[in-house]
Short mmCIF file of C-alpha atoms and ligand atoms in Angstrom, two decimals:
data_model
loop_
_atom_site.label_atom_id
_atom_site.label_comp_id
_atom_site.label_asym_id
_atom_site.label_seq_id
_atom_site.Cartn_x
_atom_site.Cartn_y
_atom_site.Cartn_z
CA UNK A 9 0.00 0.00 0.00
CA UNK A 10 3.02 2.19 0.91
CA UNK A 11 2.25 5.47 3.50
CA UNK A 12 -1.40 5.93 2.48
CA UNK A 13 -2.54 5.93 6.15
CA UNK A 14 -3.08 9.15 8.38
CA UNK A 15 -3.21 8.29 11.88
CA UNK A 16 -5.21 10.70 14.35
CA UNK A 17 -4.51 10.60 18.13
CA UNK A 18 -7.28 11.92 20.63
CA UNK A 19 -6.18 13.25 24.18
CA UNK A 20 -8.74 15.42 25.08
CA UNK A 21 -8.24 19.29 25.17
CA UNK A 22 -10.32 22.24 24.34
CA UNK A 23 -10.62 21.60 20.95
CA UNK A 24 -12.93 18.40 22.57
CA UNK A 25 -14.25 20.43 25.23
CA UNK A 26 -18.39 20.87 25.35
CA UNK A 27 -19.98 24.15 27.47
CA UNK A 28 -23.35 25.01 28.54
CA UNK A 29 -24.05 26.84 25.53
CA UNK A 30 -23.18 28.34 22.33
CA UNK A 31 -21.85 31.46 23.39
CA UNK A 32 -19.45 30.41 26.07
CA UNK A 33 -15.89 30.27 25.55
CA UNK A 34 -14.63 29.97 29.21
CA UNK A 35 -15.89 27.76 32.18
CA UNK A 36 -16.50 24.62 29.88
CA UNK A 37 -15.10 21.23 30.43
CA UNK A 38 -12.22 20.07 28.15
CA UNK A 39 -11.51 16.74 26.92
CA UNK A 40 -15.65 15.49 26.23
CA UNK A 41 -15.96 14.80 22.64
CA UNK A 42 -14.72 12.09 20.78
CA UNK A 43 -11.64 12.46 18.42
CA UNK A 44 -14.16 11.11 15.52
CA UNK A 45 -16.44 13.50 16.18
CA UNK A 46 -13.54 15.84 15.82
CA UNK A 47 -13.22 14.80 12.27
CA UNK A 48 -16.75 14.65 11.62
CA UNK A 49 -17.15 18.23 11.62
CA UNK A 50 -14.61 18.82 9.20
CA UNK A 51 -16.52 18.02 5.88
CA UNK A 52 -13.52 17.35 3.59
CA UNK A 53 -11.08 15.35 6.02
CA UNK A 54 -10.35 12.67 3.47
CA UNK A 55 -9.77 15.01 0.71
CA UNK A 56 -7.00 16.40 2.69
CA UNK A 57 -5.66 13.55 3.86
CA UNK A 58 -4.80 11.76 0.82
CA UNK A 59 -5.57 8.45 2.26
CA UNK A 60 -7.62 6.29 5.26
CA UNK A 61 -7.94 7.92 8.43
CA UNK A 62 -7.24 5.56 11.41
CA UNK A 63 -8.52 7.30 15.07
CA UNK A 64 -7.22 6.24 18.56
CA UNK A 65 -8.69 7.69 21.29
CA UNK A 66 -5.65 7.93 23.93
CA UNK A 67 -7.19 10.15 26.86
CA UNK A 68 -9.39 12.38 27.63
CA UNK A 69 -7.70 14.68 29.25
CA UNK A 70 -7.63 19.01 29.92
CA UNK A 71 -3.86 19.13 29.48
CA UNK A 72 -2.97 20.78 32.74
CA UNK A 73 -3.50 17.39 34.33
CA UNK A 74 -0.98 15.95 31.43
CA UNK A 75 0.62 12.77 33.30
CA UNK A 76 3.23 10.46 32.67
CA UNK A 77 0.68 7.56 31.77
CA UNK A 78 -0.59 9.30 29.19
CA UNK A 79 2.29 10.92 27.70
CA UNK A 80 3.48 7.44 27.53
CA UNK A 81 0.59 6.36 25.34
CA UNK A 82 1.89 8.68 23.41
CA UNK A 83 5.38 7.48 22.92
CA UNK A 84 4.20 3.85 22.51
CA UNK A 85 1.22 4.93 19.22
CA UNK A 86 4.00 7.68 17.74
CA UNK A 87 6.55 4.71 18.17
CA UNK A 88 3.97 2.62 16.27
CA UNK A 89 2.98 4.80 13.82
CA UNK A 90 6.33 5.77 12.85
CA UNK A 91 7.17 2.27 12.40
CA UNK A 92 4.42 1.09 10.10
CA UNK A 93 5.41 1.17 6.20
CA UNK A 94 1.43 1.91 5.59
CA UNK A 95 1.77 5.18 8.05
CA UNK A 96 2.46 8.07 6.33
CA UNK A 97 2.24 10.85 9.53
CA UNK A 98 0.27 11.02 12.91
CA UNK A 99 -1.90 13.93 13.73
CA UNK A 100 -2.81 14.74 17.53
CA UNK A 101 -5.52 16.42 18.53
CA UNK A 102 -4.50 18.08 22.49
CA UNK A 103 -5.40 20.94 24.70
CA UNK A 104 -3.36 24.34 24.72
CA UNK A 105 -1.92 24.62 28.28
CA UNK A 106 0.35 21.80 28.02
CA UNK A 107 0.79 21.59 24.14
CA UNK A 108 4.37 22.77 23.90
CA UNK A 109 5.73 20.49 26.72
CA UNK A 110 3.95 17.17 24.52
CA UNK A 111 5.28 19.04 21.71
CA UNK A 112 8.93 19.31 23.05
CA UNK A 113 8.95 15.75 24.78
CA UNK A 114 7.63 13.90 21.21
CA UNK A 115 10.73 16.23 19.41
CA UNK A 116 13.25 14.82 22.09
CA UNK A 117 12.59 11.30 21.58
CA UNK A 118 11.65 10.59 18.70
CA UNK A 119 12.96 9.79 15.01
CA UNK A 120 11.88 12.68 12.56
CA UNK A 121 11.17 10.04 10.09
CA UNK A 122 7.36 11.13 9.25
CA UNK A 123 5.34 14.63 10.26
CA UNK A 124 4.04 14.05 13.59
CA UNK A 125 1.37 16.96 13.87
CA UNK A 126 -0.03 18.31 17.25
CA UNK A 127 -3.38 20.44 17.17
CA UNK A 128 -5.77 22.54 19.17
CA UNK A 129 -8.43 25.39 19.84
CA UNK A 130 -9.01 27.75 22.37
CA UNK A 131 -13.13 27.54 21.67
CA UNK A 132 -14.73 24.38 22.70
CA UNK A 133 -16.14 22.20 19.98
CA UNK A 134 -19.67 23.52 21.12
CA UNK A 135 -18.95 27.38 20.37
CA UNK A 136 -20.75 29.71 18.00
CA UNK A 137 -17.33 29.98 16.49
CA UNK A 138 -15.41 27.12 17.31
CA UNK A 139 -11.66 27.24 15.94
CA UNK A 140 -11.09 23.28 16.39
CA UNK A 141 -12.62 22.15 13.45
CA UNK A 142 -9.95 24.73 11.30
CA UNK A 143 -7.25 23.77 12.99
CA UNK A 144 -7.41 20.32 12.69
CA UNK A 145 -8.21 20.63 8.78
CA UNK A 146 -4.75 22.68 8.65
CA UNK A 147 -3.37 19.92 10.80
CA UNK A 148 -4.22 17.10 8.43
CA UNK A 149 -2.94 19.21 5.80
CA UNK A 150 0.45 19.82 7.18
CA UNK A 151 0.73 15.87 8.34
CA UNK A 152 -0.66 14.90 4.44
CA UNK A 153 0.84 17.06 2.18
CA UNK A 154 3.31 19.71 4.22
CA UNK A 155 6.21 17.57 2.79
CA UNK A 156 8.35 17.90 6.06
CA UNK A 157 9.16 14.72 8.82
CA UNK A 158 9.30 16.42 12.51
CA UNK A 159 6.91 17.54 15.46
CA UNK A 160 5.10 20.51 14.63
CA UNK A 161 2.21 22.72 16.55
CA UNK A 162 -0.49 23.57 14.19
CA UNK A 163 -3.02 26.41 15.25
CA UNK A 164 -4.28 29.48 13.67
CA UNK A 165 -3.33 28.96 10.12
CA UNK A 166 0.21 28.89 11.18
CA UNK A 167 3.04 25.81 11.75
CA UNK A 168 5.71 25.76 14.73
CA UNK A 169 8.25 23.84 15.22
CA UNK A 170 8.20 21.70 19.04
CA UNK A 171 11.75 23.62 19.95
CA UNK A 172 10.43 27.35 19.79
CA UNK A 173 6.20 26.81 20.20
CA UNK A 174 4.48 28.41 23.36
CA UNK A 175 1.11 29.46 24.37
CA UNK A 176 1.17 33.36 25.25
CA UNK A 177 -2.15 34.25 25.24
CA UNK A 178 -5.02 32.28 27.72
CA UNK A 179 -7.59 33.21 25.74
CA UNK A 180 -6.97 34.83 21.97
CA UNK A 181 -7.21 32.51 19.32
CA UNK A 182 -3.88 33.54 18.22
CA UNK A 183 -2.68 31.85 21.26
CA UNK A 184 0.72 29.78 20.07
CA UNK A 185 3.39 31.12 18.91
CA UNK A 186 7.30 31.25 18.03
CA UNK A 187 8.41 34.19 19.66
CA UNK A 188 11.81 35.67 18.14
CA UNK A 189 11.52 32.44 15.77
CA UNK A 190 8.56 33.36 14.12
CA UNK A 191 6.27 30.34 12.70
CA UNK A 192 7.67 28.08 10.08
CA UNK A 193 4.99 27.86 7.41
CA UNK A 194 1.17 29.50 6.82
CA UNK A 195 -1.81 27.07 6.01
CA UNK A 196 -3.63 28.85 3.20
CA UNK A 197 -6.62 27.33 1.61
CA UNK A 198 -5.64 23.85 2.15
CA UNK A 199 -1.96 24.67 1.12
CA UNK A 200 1.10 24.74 3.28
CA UNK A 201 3.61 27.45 2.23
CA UNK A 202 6.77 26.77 4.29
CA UNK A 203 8.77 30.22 5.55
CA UNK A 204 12.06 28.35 5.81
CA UNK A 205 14.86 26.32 4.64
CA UNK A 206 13.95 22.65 5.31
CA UNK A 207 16.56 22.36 8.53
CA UNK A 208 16.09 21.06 11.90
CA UNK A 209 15.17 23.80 14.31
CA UNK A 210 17.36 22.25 17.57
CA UNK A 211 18.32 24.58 19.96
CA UNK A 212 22.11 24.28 21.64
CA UNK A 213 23.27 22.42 24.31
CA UNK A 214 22.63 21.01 27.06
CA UNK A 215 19.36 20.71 25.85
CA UNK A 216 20.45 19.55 22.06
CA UNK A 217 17.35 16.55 20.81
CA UNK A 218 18.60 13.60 22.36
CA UNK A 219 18.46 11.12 19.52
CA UNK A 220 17.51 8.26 22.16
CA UNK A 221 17.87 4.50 20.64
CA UNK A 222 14.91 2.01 20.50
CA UNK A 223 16.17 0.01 23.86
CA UNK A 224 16.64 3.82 25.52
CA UNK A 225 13.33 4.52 24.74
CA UNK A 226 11.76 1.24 25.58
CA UNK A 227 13.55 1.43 29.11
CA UNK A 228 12.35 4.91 29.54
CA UNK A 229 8.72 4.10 29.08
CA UNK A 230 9.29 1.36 31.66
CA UNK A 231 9.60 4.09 34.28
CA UNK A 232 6.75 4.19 36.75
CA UNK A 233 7.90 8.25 37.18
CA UNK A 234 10.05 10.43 35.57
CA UNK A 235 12.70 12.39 37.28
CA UNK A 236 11.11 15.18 39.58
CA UNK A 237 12.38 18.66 38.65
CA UNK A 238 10.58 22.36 39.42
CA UNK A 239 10.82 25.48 38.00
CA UNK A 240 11.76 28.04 40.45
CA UNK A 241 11.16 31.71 39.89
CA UNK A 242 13.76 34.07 40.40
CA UNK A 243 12.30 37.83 41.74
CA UNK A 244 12.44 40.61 43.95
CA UNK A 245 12.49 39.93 47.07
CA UNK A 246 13.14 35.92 46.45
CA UNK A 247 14.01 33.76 49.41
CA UNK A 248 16.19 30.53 49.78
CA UNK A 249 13.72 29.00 51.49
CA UNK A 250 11.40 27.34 49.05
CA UNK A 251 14.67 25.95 47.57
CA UNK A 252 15.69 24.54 50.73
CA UNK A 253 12.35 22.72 51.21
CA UNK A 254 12.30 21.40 47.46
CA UNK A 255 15.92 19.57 48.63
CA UNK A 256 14.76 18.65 51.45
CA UNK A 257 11.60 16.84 49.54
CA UNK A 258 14.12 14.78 47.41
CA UNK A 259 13.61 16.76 43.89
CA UNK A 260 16.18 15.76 41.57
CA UNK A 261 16.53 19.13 39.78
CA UNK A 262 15.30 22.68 39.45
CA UNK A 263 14.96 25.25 36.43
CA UNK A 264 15.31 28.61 37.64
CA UNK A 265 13.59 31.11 35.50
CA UNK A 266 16.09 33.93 36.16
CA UNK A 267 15.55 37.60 35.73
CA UNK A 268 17.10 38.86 32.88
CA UNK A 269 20.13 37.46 30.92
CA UNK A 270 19.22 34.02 33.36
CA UNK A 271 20.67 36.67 36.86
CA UNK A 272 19.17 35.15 40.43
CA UNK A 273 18.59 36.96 43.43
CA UNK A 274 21.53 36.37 45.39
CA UNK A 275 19.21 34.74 48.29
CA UNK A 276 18.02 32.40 46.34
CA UNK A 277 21.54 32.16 44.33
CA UNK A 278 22.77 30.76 48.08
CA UNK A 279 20.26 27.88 48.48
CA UNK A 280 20.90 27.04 44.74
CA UNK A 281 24.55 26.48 45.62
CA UNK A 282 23.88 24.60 48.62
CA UNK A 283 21.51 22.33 46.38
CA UNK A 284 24.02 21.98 43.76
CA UNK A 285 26.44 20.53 46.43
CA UNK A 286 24.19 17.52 47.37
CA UNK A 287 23.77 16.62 43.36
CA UNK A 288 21.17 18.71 42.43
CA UNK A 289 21.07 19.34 38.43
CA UNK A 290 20.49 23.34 38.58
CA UNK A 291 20.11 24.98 34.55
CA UNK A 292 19.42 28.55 34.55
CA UNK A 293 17.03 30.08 31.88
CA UNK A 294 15.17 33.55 31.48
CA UNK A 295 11.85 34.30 32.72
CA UNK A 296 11.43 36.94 30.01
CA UNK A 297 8.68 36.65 27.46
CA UNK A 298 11.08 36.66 24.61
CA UNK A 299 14.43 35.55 24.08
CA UNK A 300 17.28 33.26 25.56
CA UNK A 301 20.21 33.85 27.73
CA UNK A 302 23.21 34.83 26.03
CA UNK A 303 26.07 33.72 27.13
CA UNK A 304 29.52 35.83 27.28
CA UNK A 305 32.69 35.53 24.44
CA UNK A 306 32.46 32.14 22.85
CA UNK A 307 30.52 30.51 25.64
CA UNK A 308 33.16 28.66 26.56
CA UNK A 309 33.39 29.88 30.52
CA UNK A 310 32.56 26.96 32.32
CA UNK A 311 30.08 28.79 34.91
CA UNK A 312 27.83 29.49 31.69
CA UNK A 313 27.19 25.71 31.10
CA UNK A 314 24.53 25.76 33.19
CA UNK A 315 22.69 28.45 30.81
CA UNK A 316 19.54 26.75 29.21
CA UNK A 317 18.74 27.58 25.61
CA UNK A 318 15.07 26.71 25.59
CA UNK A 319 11.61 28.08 27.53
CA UNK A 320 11.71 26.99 31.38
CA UNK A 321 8.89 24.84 30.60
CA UNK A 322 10.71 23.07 28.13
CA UNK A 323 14.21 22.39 29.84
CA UNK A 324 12.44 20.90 32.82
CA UNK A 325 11.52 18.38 30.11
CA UNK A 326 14.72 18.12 29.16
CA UNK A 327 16.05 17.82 32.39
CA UNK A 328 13.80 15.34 33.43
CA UNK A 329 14.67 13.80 30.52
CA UNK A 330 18.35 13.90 31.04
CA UNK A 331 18.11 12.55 34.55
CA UNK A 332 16.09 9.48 33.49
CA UNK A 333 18.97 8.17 30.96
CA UNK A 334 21.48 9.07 33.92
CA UNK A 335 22.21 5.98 36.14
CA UNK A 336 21.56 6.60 39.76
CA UNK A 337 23.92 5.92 42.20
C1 SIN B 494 -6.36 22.16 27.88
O1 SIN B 494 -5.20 22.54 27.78
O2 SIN B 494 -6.68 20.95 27.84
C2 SIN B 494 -7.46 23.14 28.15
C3 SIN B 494 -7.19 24.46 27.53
C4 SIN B 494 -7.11 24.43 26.04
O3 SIN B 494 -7.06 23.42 25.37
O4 SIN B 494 -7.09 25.57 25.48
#
């Protein structure tokens, strides 16, 4: 048959959420309607996808309760997917909140062999002007036709790549997007027109894609957990304290989202220390909006290798990541 087969994940989100009525676009429940009901409501789905459709319901979940369990699912159908000749990409349909974290953890592990698309909406499937149905019709296009292998975050008529995508807006419908970056292709009309060479988007290290092998992977969706790491925020008046009591608690690493150029309050800077001494991973990243730490000269100065080149919410993925494939002692 040869890559004629689209597969499309379900996990819930608000692009499955149902509210009261028709004109409410806050206070309904995510994760209700079926991922085939999804596609039903997009009239020419098969057109687009060049092919058979093939739906899997994995959760039904509002992504701020993403878990381990089901991110796993995840891994184990993209695995799948990417290993059947008949498969030609995977489309998932998710919710908002937690999209770029799936987005970033399905980039880290996996082959880019095929497009694996994520999707979304900021309307629930019951509103007067419900943005799902769009989105996943641009979605299906990008995974069909867009031409490209890789995870990328399709909403509002634009394509991200995992690396650079987050939400900035909690309610806009405009609400993913590259920052600095910029998105790397428009859907127009059931088109894709790509903004950029065809080259991995990877940011630097320490957080470079980890190009995991088959046995990695299978030993890392054995875990009952992963890693525990936090994001700490880094502020005016910022105490060592809550550091203190996340050591104390066992966590295995933190992210601080510094001020600035990835600075820390120099209380907080202390307790950081003091964690670092008892084997605590510690990467430092920005807490601005836009941007990444830059690091001085070449970036060769060895107390720079902590500097994180990725979102906060990202390199705690990475992190968490990079402390599962460590052995513990
Ligand atoms: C969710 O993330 O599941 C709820 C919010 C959304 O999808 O916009």
């Amino acid at each position: 048959m040869g890559q004629s087969k689209l597969v499309i994940l379900g996990t819930g989100g608000t692009i499955a959420g149902r509210a009261d009525s028709q004109s409410q676009a806050v206070g309904y429940k995510a994760g209700q309607i079926t991922v085939q009901s999804l596609l039903d409501a997009v009239p020419d789905l098969e057109q687009q996808a060049l092919g058979l459709v093939q739906t899997q319901q994995l959760a039904q979940v509002d992504s701020k309760d993403m878990d381990w369990p089901v991110w796993r699912a995840l891994l184990r159908a993209c695995t799948q997917a990417l290993e059947d000749a008949d498969t030609r990409a995977v489309v998932i349909t998710h919710g908002t909140d937690t999209l770029e974290e799936t987005a970033w953890l399905l980039h880290s592990l996996l082959p880019a062999t095929k497009p694996i698309v994520l999707t979304c909406a900021m309307r629930p499937a019951t509103a007067l002007l419900a943005d799902g149905p769009q989105n996943l019709r641009d979605a299906v296009t990008v995974a069909a036709s867009g031409g490209r292998s890789g995870v990328w975050v399709v909403a509002g008529g634009e394509v991200h790549a995992a690396a650079q995508v987050q939400k900035v807006h909690p309610y806009r419908l405009q609400a993913m997007r590259s920052m600095e970056g910029g998105p790397q292709a428009l859907v127009e009309e059931g088109r894709v027109r790509w903004l950029v060479p065809d080259a991995p988007v990877t940011p630097v290290a320490p957080v470079a894609r980890m190009a995991i092998s088959a046995p990695a992977l299978s030993d890392l969706l054995a875990l009952d957990e992963l890693p525990w790491v936090e994001v700490v925020f880094s502020s005016a008046l910022a105490r060592a304290c809550g550091v203190d009591a996340l050591v104390a608690a066992g966590v295995r690493g933190i992210v601080v989202a510094g001020t600035g150029n990835a600075t820390i309050h120099e209380s907080m800077e202390a307790a950081l220390l003091r964690a670092r001494d008892k084997g605590v991973w510690i990467w430092r990243g920005t807490r601005c909006a836009e941007g990444l730490p830059v690091a001085s000269g070449l970036g060769t100065d060895p107390a720079e290798a902590d500097l994180v080149q990725l979102p906060v919410a990202k390199a705690r993925i990475a992190m968490m990541l990079a402390l599962a494939a460590q052995p513990r002692d």
